[in-house]
mmCIF file of C-alpha atoms and ligand atoms in Angstrom:
data_model
loop_
_atom_site.group_PDB
_atom_site.id
_atom_site.type_symbol
_atom_site.label_atom_id
_atom_site.label_comp_id
_atom_site.label_asym_id
_atom_site.label_seq_id
_atom_site.Cartn_x
_atom_site.Cartn_y
_atom_site.Cartn_z
ATOM 1 C CA UNK A 61 -25.530 -5.398 -58.929
ATOM 2 C CA UNK A 62 -24.803 -4.019 -62.402
ATOM 3 C CA UNK A 63 -22.694 -5.802 -64.977
ATOM 4 C CA UNK A 64 -19.781 -4.317 -66.900
ATOM 5 C CA UNK A 65 -20.044 -4.373 -70.662
ATOM 6 C CA UNK A 66 -17.835 -7.010 -72.294
ATOM 7 C CA UNK A 67 -16.464 -4.286 -74.571
ATOM 8 C CA UNK A 68 -15.119 -2.270 -71.622
ATOM 9 C CA UNK A 69 -11.375 -1.690 -71.480
ATOM 10 C CA UNK A 70 -11.093 -4.398 -68.848
ATOM 11 C CA UNK A 71 -12.459 -7.861 -68.848
ATOM 12 C CA UNK A 72 -13.872 -6.947 -65.461
ATOM 13 C CA UNK A 73 -13.761 -4.207 -62.882
ATOM 14 C CA UNK A 74 -15.053 -5.350 -59.498
ATOM 15 C CA UNK A 75 -15.634 -2.851 -56.713
ATOM 16 C CA UNK A 76 -16.311 -4.433 -53.328
ATOM 17 C CA UNK A 77 -17.389 -2.672 -50.144
ATOM 18 C CA UNK A 78 -14.283 -3.351 -48.043
ATOM 19 C CA UNK A 79 -10.805 -4.920 -48.096
ATOM 20 C CA UNK A 80 -12.064 -8.271 -46.802
ATOM 21 C CA UNK A 81 -14.588 -8.612 -49.592
ATOM 22 C CA UNK A 82 -12.007 -7.529 -52.189
ATOM 23 C CA UNK A 83 -9.338 -9.981 -51.027
ATOM 24 C CA UNK A 84 -11.965 -12.748 -50.877
ATOM 25 C CA UNK A 85 -12.989 -12.024 -54.487
ATOM 26 C CA UNK A 86 -9.356 -12.170 -55.625
ATOM 27 C CA UNK A 87 -8.817 -15.438 -53.729
ATOM 28 C CA UNK A 88 -11.915 -16.929 -55.378
ATOM 29 C CA UNK A 89 -10.569 -16.100 -58.849
ATOM 30 C CA UNK A 90 -7.264 -17.768 -58.016
ATOM 31 C CA UNK A 91 -9.028 -20.813 -56.550
ATOM 32 C CA UNK A 92 -11.192 -21.060 -59.675
ATOM 33 C CA UNK A 93 -8.066 -21.108 -61.838
ATOM 34 C CA UNK A 94 -6.660 -23.978 -59.779
ATOM 35 C CA UNK A 95 -9.947 -25.885 -59.795
ATOM 36 C CA UNK A 96 -10.103 -25.558 -63.594
ATOM 37 C CA UNK A 97 -6.516 -26.760 -63.953
ATOM 38 C CA UNK A 98 -4.802 -28.539 -61.066
ATOM 39 C CA UNK A 99 -1.480 -27.924 -62.851
ATOM 40 C CA UNK A 100 -2.017 -24.193 -63.358
ATOM 41 C CA UNK A 101 0.934 -21.819 -63.498
ATOM 42 C CA UNK A 102 0.287 -18.836 -61.223
ATOM 43 C CA UNK A 103 2.152 -15.552 -60.956
ATOM 44 C CA UNK A 104 2.138 -14.351 -57.345
ATOM 45 C CA UNK A 105 2.686 -11.020 -55.612
ATOM 46 C CA UNK A 106 3.680 -9.850 -52.148
ATOM 47 C CA UNK A 107 2.776 -6.834 -50.013
ATOM 48 C CA UNK A 108 0.338 -6.281 -47.174
ATOM 49 C CA UNK A 109 -2.659 -6.305 -49.522
ATOM 50 C CA UNK A 110 -1.981 -9.906 -50.520
ATOM 51 C CA UNK A 111 -1.814 -11.273 -46.977
ATOM 52 C CA UNK A 112 -5.623 -11.498 -46.883
ATOM 53 C CA UNK A 113 -5.687 -13.297 -50.241
ATOM 54 C CA UNK A 114 -3.239 -15.927 -49.041
ATOM 55 C CA UNK A 115 -5.101 -16.327 -45.732
ATOM 56 C CA UNK A 116 -8.284 -17.077 -47.730
ATOM 57 C CA UNK A 117 -6.482 -19.545 -49.987
ATOM 58 C CA UNK A 118 -4.999 -21.282 -46.933
ATOM 59 C CA UNK A 119 -8.515 -21.524 -45.465
ATOM 60 C CA UNK A 120 -9.821 -22.990 -48.740
ATOM 61 C CA UNK A 121 -7.008 -25.554 -48.625
ATOM 62 C CA UNK A 122 -7.961 -26.465 -45.055
ATOM 63 C CA UNK A 123 -11.741 -26.417 -45.385
ATOM 64 C CA UNK A 124 -12.489 -27.064 -49.056
ATOM 65 C CA UNK A 125 -9.653 -29.373 -50.141
ATOM 66 C CA UNK A 126 -8.171 -26.794 -52.512
ATOM 67 C CA UNK A 127 -4.843 -28.387 -53.451
ATOM 68 C CA UNK A 128 -1.698 -26.585 -54.574
ATOM 69 C CA UNK A 129 0.326 -29.773 -55.010
ATOM 70 C CA UNK A 130 0.312 -29.616 -58.807
ATOM 71 C CA UNK A 131 0.418 -25.821 -59.082
ATOM 72 C CA UNK A 132 3.541 -24.048 -60.328
ATOM 73 C CA UNK A 133 4.168 -20.513 -59.051
ATOM 74 C CA UNK A 134 6.414 -17.630 -60.061
ATOM 75 C CA UNK A 135 6.652 -14.589 -57.807
ATOM 76 C CA UNK A 136 7.072 -11.149 -59.258
ATOM 77 C CA UNK A 137 10.105 -10.007 -57.339
ATOM 78 C CA UNK A 138 12.673 -10.256 -54.544
ATOM 79 C CA UNK A 139 15.030 -7.828 -52.822
ATOM 80 C CA UNK A 140 18.668 -7.979 -53.910
ATOM 81 C CA UNK A 141 20.961 -9.012 -51.074
ATOM 82 C CA UNK A 142 18.375 -10.902 -49.010
ATOM 83 C CA UNK A 143 18.739 -14.667 -48.816
ATOM 84 C CA UNK A 144 15.707 -16.951 -48.835
ATOM 85 C CA UNK A 145 15.987 -17.365 -45.058
ATOM 86 C CA UNK A 146 15.989 -13.615 -44.314
ATOM 87 C CA UNK A 147 12.723 -12.795 -42.495
ATOM 88 C CA UNK A 148 12.284 -9.706 -44.720
ATOM 89 C CA UNK A 149 12.739 -11.643 -47.953
ATOM 90 C CA UNK A 150 9.786 -12.372 -50.185
ATOM 91 C CA UNK A 151 10.829 -16.036 -50.036
ATOM 92 C CA UNK A 152 10.093 -15.902 -46.309
ATOM 93 C CA UNK A 153 6.864 -13.952 -46.857
ATOM 94 C CA UNK A 154 5.584 -16.557 -49.318
ATOM 95 C CA UNK A 155 6.474 -19.509 -47.088
ATOM 96 C CA UNK A 156 4.760 -17.849 -44.129
ATOM 97 C CA UNK A 157 1.595 -16.690 -45.854
ATOM 98 C CA UNK A 158 1.008 -19.398 -48.471
ATOM 99 C CA UNK A 159 3.476 -22.159 -49.181
ATOM 100 C CA UNK A 160 3.725 -23.609 -45.649
ATOM 101 C CA UNK A 161 -0.009 -23.370 -44.813
ATOM 102 C CA UNK A 162 -0.965 -25.185 -48.045
ATOM 103 C CA UNK A 163 0.384 -28.298 -49.779
ATOM 104 C CA UNK A 164 2.686 -26.411 -52.195
ATOM 105 C CA UNK A 165 5.359 -28.537 -53.856
ATOM 106 C CA UNK A 166 8.716 -26.819 -53.117
ATOM 107 C CA UNK A 167 9.971 -28.012 -56.515
ATOM 108 C CA UNK A 168 7.227 -26.021 -58.238
ATOM 109 C CA UNK A 169 7.543 -22.692 -56.431
ATOM 110 C CA UNK A 170 9.824 -20.037 -57.873
ATOM 111 C CA UNK A 171 11.066 -16.645 -56.716
ATOM 112 C CA UNK A 172 14.060 -14.757 -58.034
ATOM 113 C CA UNK A 173 17.143 -15.419 -55.878
ATOM 114 C CA UNK A 174 18.067 -12.063 -54.361
ATOM 115 C CA UNK A 175 21.352 -13.497 -53.111
ATOM 116 C CA UNK A 176 22.459 -14.860 -56.504
ATOM 117 C CA UNK A 177 26.183 -14.349 -57.166
ATOM 118 C CA UNK A 178 25.360 -13.344 -60.751
ATOM 119 C CA UNK A 179 22.033 -11.455 -60.691
ATOM 120 C CA UNK A 180 22.044 -10.991 -64.484
ATOM 121 C CA UNK A 181 22.277 -14.749 -65.014
ATOM 122 C CA UNK A 182 19.587 -15.265 -62.368
ATOM 123 C CA UNK A 183 17.213 -12.938 -64.269
ATOM 124 C CA UNK A 184 17.809 -14.740 -67.564
ATOM 125 C CA UNK A 185 17.271 -18.128 -65.861
ATOM 126 C CA UNK A 186 14.001 -16.865 -64.351
ATOM 127 C CA UNK A 187 12.685 -15.872 -67.775
ATOM 128 C CA UNK A 188 13.679 -19.290 -69.144
ATOM 129 C CA UNK A 189 11.929 -21.071 -66.258
ATOM 130 C CA UNK A 190 8.668 -19.180 -66.907
ATOM 131 C CA UNK A 191 8.825 -20.126 -70.583
ATOM 132 C CA UNK A 192 9.704 -23.760 -69.773
ATOM 133 C CA UNK A 193 6.617 -23.952 -67.534
ATOM 134 C CA UNK A 194 4.470 -22.891 -70.483
ATOM 135 C CA UNK A 195 3.928 -19.271 -69.373
ATOM 136 C CA UNK A 196 1.820 -17.817 -66.580
ATOM 137 C CA UNK A 197 -1.940 -18.474 -66.706
ATOM 138 C CA UNK A 198 -2.942 -15.902 -64.081
ATOM 139 C CA UNK A 199 -0.702 -13.164 -62.703
ATOM 140 C CA UNK A 200 -1.706 -11.518 -59.428
ATOM 141 C CA UNK A 201 -0.633 -7.868 -59.149
ATOM 142 C CA UNK A 202 -0.673 -5.199 -56.472
ATOM 143 C CA UNK A 203 0.244 -1.573 -57.021
ATOM 144 C CA UNK A 204 2.912 0.454 -55.258
ATOM 145 C CA UNK A 205 2.838 4.159 -54.414
ATOM 146 C CA UNK A 206 4.964 4.870 -57.497
ATOM 147 C CA UNK A 207 2.456 3.035 -59.685
ATOM 148 C CA UNK A 208 4.734 0.027 -59.938
ATOM 149 C CA UNK A 209 3.665 -3.524 -60.666
ATOM 150 C CA UNK A 210 6.232 -5.957 -59.339
ATOM 151 C CA UNK A 211 9.090 -3.544 -58.686
ATOM 152 C CA UNK A 212 8.879 -1.850 -62.084
ATOM 153 C CA UNK A 213 9.703 1.662 -60.935
ATOM 154 C CA UNK A 214 9.153 4.682 -63.165
ATOM 155 C CA UNK A 215 10.148 4.730 -65.909
ATOM 156 C CA UNK A 216 9.858 1.046 -66.907
ATOM 157 C CA UNK A 217 9.465 0.394 -70.611
ATOM 158 C CA UNK A 218 6.656 -1.957 -71.501
ATOM 159 C CA UNK A 219 9.035 -4.440 -73.129
ATOM 160 C CA UNK A 220 11.269 -4.819 -70.058
ATOM 161 C CA UNK A 221 12.142 -8.346 -68.897
ATOM 162 C CA UNK A 222 13.206 -9.753 -65.535
ATOM 163 C CA UNK A 223 16.072 -7.550 -64.366
ATOM 164 C CA UNK A 224 17.733 -5.784 -61.449
ATOM 165 C CA UNK A 225 16.146 -2.412 -60.669
ATOM 166 C CA UNK A 226 16.961 0.400 -58.280
ATOM 167 C CA UNK A 227 14.090 1.005 -55.876
ATOM 168 C CA UNK A 228 12.494 4.425 -55.773
ATOM 169 C CA UNK A 229 12.777 6.384 -52.524
ATOM 170 C CA UNK A 230 8.964 6.371 -52.290
ATOM 171 C CA UNK A 231 8.952 2.572 -52.477
ATOM 172 C CA UNK A 232 11.589 2.289 -49.779
ATOM 173 C CA UNK A 233 9.445 4.547 -47.581
ATOM 174 C CA UNK A 234 6.318 2.509 -48.409
ATOM 175 C CA UNK A 235 7.976 -0.760 -47.457
ATOM 176 C CA UNK A 236 9.899 0.612 -44.434
ATOM 177 C CA UNK A 237 7.352 -0.720 -41.885
ATOM 178 C CA UNK A 238 8.538 -4.254 -42.722
ATOM 179 C CA UNK A 239 12.134 -3.152 -41.987
ATOM 180 C CA UNK A 240 11.632 -1.669 -38.528
ATOM 181 C CA UNK A 241 10.278 1.600 -39.929
ATOM 182 C CA UNK A 242 13.605 2.741 -41.413
ATOM 183 C CA UNK A 243 13.583 3.408 -45.198
ATOM 184 C CA UNK A 244 17.389 3.166 -45.172
ATOM 185 C CA UNK A 245 17.084 -0.437 -43.989
ATOM 186 C CA UNK A 246 15.100 -1.354 -47.144
ATOM 187 C CA UNK A 247 17.416 -2.792 -49.802
ATOM 188 C CA UNK A 248 18.295 -0.388 -52.603
ATOM 189 C CA UNK A 249 17.762 -2.905 -55.394
ATOM 190 C CA UNK A 250 15.434 -5.721 -56.341
ATOM 191 C CA UNK A 251 15.007 -8.335 -59.054
ATOM 192 C CA UNK A 252 11.631 -7.966 -60.727
ATOM 193 C CA UNK A 253 9.780 -9.532 -63.612
ATOM 194 C CA UNK A 254 9.653 -6.899 -66.346
ATOM 195 C CA UNK A 255 6.510 -5.205 -67.597
ATOM 196 C CA UNK A 256 6.912 -7.207 -70.833
ATOM 197 C CA UNK A 257 7.187 -10.435 -68.817
ATOM 198 C CA UNK A 258 4.010 -9.571 -66.894
ATOM 199 C CA UNK A 259 2.075 -8.630 -70.037
ATOM 200 C CA UNK A 260 2.795 -12.084 -71.507
ATOM 201 C CA UNK A 261 0.695 -13.739 -68.778
ATOM 202 C CA UNK A 262 -2.567 -15.058 -70.182
ATOM 203 C CA UNK A 263 -4.610 -13.235 -67.574
ATOM 204 C CA UNK A 264 -3.925 -10.404 -65.114
ATOM 205 C CA UNK A 265 -5.599 -9.832 -61.750
ATOM 206 C CA UNK A 266 -4.838 -6.488 -60.100
ATOM 207 C CA UNK A 267 -5.968 -6.097 -56.495
ATOM 208 C CA UNK A 268 -5.829 -2.855 -54.515
ATOM 209 C CA UNK A 269 -7.518 -1.767 -51.307
ATOM 210 C CA UNK A 270 -7.545 1.291 -49.072
ATOM 211 C CA UNK A 271 -7.622 5.056 -49.577
ATOM 212 C CA UNK A 272 -3.824 5.346 -49.960
ATOM 213 C CA UNK A 273 -4.099 3.609 -53.359
ATOM 214 C CA UNK A 274 -6.915 5.791 -54.767
ATOM 215 C CA UNK A 275 -4.852 8.503 -56.524
ATOM 216 C CA UNK A 276 -2.282 6.190 -58.096
ATOM 217 C CA UNK A 277 -5.047 3.812 -59.257
ATOM 218 C CA UNK A 278 -6.882 6.646 -60.977
ATOM 219 C CA UNK A 279 -3.605 7.596 -62.684
ATOM 220 C CA UNK A 280 -2.986 3.986 -63.731
ATOM 221 C CA UNK A 281 -6.514 3.255 -64.971
ATOM 222 C CA UNK A 282 -7.587 6.616 -66.383
ATOM 223 C CA UNK A 283 -4.393 8.637 -66.930
ATOM 224 C CA UNK A 284 -1.969 8.209 -69.811
ATOM 225 C CA UNK A 285 -0.681 4.715 -70.597
ATOM 226 C CA UNK A 286 2.939 5.452 -69.831
ATOM 227 C CA UNK A 287 6.177 3.840 -68.608
ATOM 228 C CA UNK A 288 6.043 6.497 -65.839
ATOM 229 C CA UNK A 289 3.184 4.455 -64.256
ATOM 230 C CA UNK A 290 3.973 0.828 -64.997
ATOM 231 C CA UNK A 291 0.530 -0.330 -63.784
ATOM 232 C CA UNK A 292 -1.018 1.612 -66.700
ATOM 233 C CA UNK A 293 0.456 -1.095 -68.965
ATOM 234 C CA UNK A 294 -2.274 -3.513 -67.866
ATOM 235 C CA UNK A 295 -4.647 -1.537 -70.117
ATOM 236 C CA UNK A 296 -2.774 -3.012 -73.090
ATOM 237 C CA UNK A 297 -3.642 -6.550 -71.970
ATOM 238 C CA UNK A 298 -6.718 -8.268 -73.423
ATOM 239 C CA UNK A 299 -7.759 -10.163 -70.274
ATOM 240 C CA UNK A 300 -7.549 -8.110 -67.084
ATOM 241 C CA UNK A 301 -9.614 -8.223 -63.923
ATOM 242 C CA UNK A 302 -9.247 -5.308 -61.506
ATOM 243 C CA UNK A 303 -10.567 -5.879 -57.976
ATOM 244 C CA UNK A 304 -10.862 -2.852 -55.695
ATOM 245 C CA UNK A 305 -12.580 -1.857 -52.512
ATOM 246 C CA UNK A 306 -14.606 1.356 -52.492
ATOM 247 C CA UNK A 307 -11.782 3.321 -50.819
ATOM 248 C CA UNK A 308 -9.258 2.365 -53.496
ATOM 249 C CA UNK A 309 -11.840 3.172 -56.200
ATOM 250 C CA UNK A 310 -12.676 6.586 -54.706
ATOM 251 C CA UNK A 311 -10.730 8.730 -57.211
ATOM 252 C CA UNK A 312 -12.008 6.952 -60.337
ATOM 253 C CA UNK A 313 -14.434 8.960 -62.454
ATOM 254 C CA UNK A 314 -18.139 8.055 -62.329
ATOM 255 C CA UNK A 315 -17.965 7.240 -66.046
ATOM 256 C CA UNK A 316 -15.209 4.733 -65.371
ATOM 257 C CA UNK A 317 -16.804 3.093 -62.344
ATOM 258 C CA UNK A 318 -20.096 2.884 -64.242
ATOM 259 C CA UNK A 319 -18.587 -0.066 -66.079
ATOM 260 C CA UNK A 320 -17.894 -1.858 -62.819
ATOM 261 C CA UNK A 321 -19.603 -4.764 -61.214
ATOM 262 C CA UNK A 322 -20.414 -3.295 -57.826
ATOM 263 C CA UNK A 323 -21.255 -5.784 -55.109
ATOM 264 C CA UNK A 324 -22.725 -4.846 -51.752
HETATM 265 C C1 GLP B 168 5.754 -4.237 -52.976
HETATM 266 C C2 GLP B 168 5.694 -5.266 -54.081
HETATM 267 C C3 GLP B 168 4.602 -4.930 -55.076
HETATM 268 C C4 GLP B 168 3.301 -4.648 -54.329
HETATM 269 C C5 GLP B 168 3.487 -3.498 -53.380
HETATM 270 C C6 GLP B 168 2.215 -3.100 -52.653
HETATM 271 O O1 GLP B 168 6.343 -3.042 -53.400
HETATM 272 N N1 GLP B 168 6.922 -5.385 -54.809
HETATM 273 O O2 GLP B 168 4.432 -6.026 -55.952
HETATM 274 O O3 GLP B 168 2.297 -4.338 -55.248
HETATM 275 O O4 GLP B 168 4.463 -3.939 -52.451
HETATM 276 O O5 GLP B 168 2.330 -3.283 -51.299
HETATM 277 P P1 GLP B 168 1.156 -3.205 -50.249
HETATM 278 O O6 GLP B 168 0.177 -4.263 -50.596
HETATM 279 O O7 GLP B 168 1.854 -3.464 -48.947
HETATM 280 O O8 GLP B 168 0.585 -1.852 -50.372
#
């Protein structure tokens, strides 16, 4: 195991041998945050990649008394037009994968309301709620095929706030499997935290696994820092941990991965 230099562009780059090891490492970082501060404010993400993270956290709740009862959470995004009870909503995803299996306090969990009558007002209220909670201590991030974090589709300026966005066709294709395989069934819009909102979190944790993420990760981590790839914005943040499996890391240059902590 080799250690990354503290002066590297990221606080840490971890490359693990497979998706299980990568999701376990991400779950451990989240658990550590909660163990250090039982009232931590966490930013959470959805997507297939995160299911393993939440399964690990649920196991730690069951087997190691990891408690979420004092933890406040803010999710990155939600589809416009889906109510909290819709099985395809991120509300439903979060209840299924994390909130129900652990002891989350419903009063402390937050997702944007995709069915809000006034989405603009909902976005402003979401920003206010994050500020009122004292800001996000650790924000978990995945990456979409378009390079998005949250649903910040290209181009997303780095000072954007929580807002309604139109989803890219590529994103609707990527997420079609959750909607019976039909991209047209995926909502056209979503509410997402902005890139500026995300960058205000004290710490960022980006997790990606699998070969499908390799090219966009290389663009985000080694290409230009640009609103065309919103994940590239994480390079402007002073405290970032990137956790990858070897497949997701495959297109990174040897010079870049040389800074990584590689576990086998
Ligand atoms: C959705 C979410 C993103 C997430 C992405 C990755 O688009 N809005 O926050 O990063 O899915 O999904 P997956 O993990 O399924 O590849």
